[in-house]
Coordinates of C-alpha atoms in Angstrom, one line a residue:
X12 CA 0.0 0.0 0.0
X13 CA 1.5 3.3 -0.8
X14 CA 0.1 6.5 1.6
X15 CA 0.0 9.9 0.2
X16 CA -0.2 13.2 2.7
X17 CA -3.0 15.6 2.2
X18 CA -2.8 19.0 3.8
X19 CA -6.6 20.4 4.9
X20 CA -8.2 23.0 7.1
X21 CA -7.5 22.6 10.6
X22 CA -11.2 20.9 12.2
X23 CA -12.7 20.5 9.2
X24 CA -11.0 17.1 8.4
X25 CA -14.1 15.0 8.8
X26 CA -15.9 16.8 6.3
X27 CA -13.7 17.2 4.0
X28 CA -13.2 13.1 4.3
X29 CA -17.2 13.1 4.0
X30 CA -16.8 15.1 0.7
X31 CA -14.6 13.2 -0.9
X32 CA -15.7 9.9 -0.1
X33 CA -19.2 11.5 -1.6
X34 CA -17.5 12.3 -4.7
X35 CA -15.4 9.3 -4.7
X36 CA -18.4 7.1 -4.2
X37 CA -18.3 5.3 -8.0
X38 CA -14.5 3.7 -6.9
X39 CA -14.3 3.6 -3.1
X40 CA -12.5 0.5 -2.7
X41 CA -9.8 2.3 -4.7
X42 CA -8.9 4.0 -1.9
X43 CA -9.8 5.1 1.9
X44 CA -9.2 8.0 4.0
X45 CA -7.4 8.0 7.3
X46 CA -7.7 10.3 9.6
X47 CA -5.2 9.5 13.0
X48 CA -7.4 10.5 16.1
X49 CA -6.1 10.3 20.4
X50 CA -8.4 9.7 23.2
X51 CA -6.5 12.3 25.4
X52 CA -7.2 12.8 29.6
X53 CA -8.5 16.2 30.0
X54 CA -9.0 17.6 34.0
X55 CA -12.4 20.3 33.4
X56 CA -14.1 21.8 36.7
X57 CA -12.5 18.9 39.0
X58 CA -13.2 16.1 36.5
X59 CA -11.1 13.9 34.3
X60 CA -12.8 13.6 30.8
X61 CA -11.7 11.9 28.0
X62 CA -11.8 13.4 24.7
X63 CA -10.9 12.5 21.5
X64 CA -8.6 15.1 19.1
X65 CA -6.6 14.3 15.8
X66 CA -3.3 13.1 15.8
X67 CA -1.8 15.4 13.5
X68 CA -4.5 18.3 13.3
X69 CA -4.7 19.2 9.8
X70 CA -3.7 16.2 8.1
X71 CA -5.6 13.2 6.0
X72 CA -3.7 10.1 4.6
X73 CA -5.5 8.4 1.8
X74 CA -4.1 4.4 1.2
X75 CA -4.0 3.1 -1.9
X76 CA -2.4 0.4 -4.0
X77 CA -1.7 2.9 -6.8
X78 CA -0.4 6.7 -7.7
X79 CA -2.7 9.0 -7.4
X80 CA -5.1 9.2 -10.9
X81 CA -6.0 12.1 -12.8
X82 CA -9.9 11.9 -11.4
X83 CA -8.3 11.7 -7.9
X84 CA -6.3 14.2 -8.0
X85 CA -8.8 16.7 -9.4
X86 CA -12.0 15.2 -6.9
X87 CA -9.4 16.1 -3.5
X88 CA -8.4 19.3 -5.6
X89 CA -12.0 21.1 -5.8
X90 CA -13.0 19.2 -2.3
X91 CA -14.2 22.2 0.0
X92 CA -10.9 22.9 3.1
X93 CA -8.1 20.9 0.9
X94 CA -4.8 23.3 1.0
X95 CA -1.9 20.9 -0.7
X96 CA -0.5 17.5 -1.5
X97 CA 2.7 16.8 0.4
X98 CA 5.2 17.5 -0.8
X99 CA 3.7 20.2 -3.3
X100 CA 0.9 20.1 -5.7
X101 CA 3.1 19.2 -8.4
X102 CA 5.3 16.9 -7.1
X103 CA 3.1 14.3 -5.3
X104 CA 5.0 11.9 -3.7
X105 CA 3.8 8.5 -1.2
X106 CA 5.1 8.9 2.1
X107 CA 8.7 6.7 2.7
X108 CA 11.5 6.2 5.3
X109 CA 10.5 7.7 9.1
X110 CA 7.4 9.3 7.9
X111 CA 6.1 6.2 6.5
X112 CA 7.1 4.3 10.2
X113 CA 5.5 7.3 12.0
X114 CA 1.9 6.7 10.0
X115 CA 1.8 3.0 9.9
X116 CA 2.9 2.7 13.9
X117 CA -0.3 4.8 14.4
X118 CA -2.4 3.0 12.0
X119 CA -2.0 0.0 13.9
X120 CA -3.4 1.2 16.9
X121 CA -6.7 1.4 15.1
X122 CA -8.9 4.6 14.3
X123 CA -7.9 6.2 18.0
X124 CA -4.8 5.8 19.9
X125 CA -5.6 4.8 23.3
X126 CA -3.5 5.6 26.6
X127 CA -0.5 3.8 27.0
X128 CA 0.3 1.9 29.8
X129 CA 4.1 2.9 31.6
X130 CA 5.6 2.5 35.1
X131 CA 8.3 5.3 36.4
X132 CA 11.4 2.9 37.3
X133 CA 13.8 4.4 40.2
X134 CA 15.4 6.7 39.2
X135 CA 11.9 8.6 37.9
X136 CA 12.1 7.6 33.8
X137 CA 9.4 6.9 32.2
X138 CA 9.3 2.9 31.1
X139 CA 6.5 2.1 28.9
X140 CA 4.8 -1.3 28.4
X141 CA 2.5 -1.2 26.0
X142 CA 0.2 1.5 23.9
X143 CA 1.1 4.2 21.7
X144 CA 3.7 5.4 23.7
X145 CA 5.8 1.8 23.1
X146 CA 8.9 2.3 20.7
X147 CA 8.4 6.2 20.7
X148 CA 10.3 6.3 24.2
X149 CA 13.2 8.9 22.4
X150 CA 11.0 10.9 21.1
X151 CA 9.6 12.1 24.6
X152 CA 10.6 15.7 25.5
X153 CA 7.8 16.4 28.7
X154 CA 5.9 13.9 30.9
X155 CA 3.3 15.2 33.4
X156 CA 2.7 12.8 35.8
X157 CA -0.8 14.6 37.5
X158 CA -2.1 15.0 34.1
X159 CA -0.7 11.6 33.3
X160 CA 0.5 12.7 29.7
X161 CA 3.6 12.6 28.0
X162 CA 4.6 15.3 24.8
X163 CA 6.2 13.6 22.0
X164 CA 8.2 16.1 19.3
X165 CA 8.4 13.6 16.1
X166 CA 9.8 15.1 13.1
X167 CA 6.8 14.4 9.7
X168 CA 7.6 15.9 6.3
X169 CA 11.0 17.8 7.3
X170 CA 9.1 19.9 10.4
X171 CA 8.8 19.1 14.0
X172 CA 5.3 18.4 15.0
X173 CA 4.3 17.9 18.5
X174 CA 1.2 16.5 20.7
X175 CA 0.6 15.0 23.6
X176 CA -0.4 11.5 24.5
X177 CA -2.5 9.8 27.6
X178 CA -0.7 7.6 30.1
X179 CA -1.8 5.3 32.8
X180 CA 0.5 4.5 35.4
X181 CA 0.5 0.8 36.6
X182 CA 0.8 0.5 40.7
X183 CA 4.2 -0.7 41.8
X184 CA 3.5 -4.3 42.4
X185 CA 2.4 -4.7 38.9
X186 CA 5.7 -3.5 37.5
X187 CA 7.8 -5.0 39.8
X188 CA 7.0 -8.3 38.1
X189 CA 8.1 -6.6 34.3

């Protein structure tokens, strides 16, 4: 499968997936539309919530097994909040190397990336066990143990792009057996 970078309007990345696939009805199982999301913990008016927030806010993936066509590329085009194909317009590229390993560790998490499951060994670092978090370990620049996130700085398409991920910490007698 090749994956191919779409840059759209900040919060409007559901409708313009709804768009497309309208347009794109005729051949949808030529492609499909992914759209990253993260539950993340969020502490409102004494509460924790959980709420659910993109991944990388202002991007769409579409997978498919070939380049991207003529009627494709002019259906995303006119779709209502597209800005660019990454890299450019006119150079339209599938994702590769560390971006490509970035999108497909967070596709197989599933439509949301849960909270990750870690333990804080003794000398207070971060060990995580499973989750979203797992193998991303280096890329960790902040954890917040009360708000029980960590922020991960990842660099996608040449920039550095952070966000924040849910945790939960196991109890101490559950790591002890790790």
């Amino acid at each position: 499968m090749k994956y191919y970078a779409v840059q759209v309007a900040s919060s409007y990345e559901n409708k313009f997936i709804e768009q497309a696939e309208h347009e794109l009805f005729d051949r949808r199982d030529q492609q499909r539309f992914i759209f990253p999301k993260r539950e993340l913990k969020i502490w409102r008016h004494g509460k924790t919530l959980t709420e659910i927030q993109p991944l990388f806010s202002g991007y769409i993936f579409i997978e498919t097994e070939n380049i991207i066509d003529c009627e494709l590329y002019r259906i995303i085009r006119q779709t209502e909040c597209f800005y660019r194909f990454l890299k450019n317009n006119h150079d339209i590229t599938p994702l590769q190397g560390h971006d490509l390993i970035i999108l497909e560790h967070f596709i197989r998490l599933g439509e949301t990336a849960g909270s990750s499951l870690v333990y804080f060994d003794q000398n207070d670092r971060i060990i995580v066990t499973e989750g979203p978090l797992k193998g991303l370990e280096g890329n960790i620049i902040k954890v917040d143990k009360r708000k029980q996130r960590a922020k991960i700085k990842l660099d996608f398409e040449n920039a550095p792009m952070t966000f924040d991920l849910s945790f939960n910490i196991m109890r101490k007698e559950d790591s002890l057996h790790e």
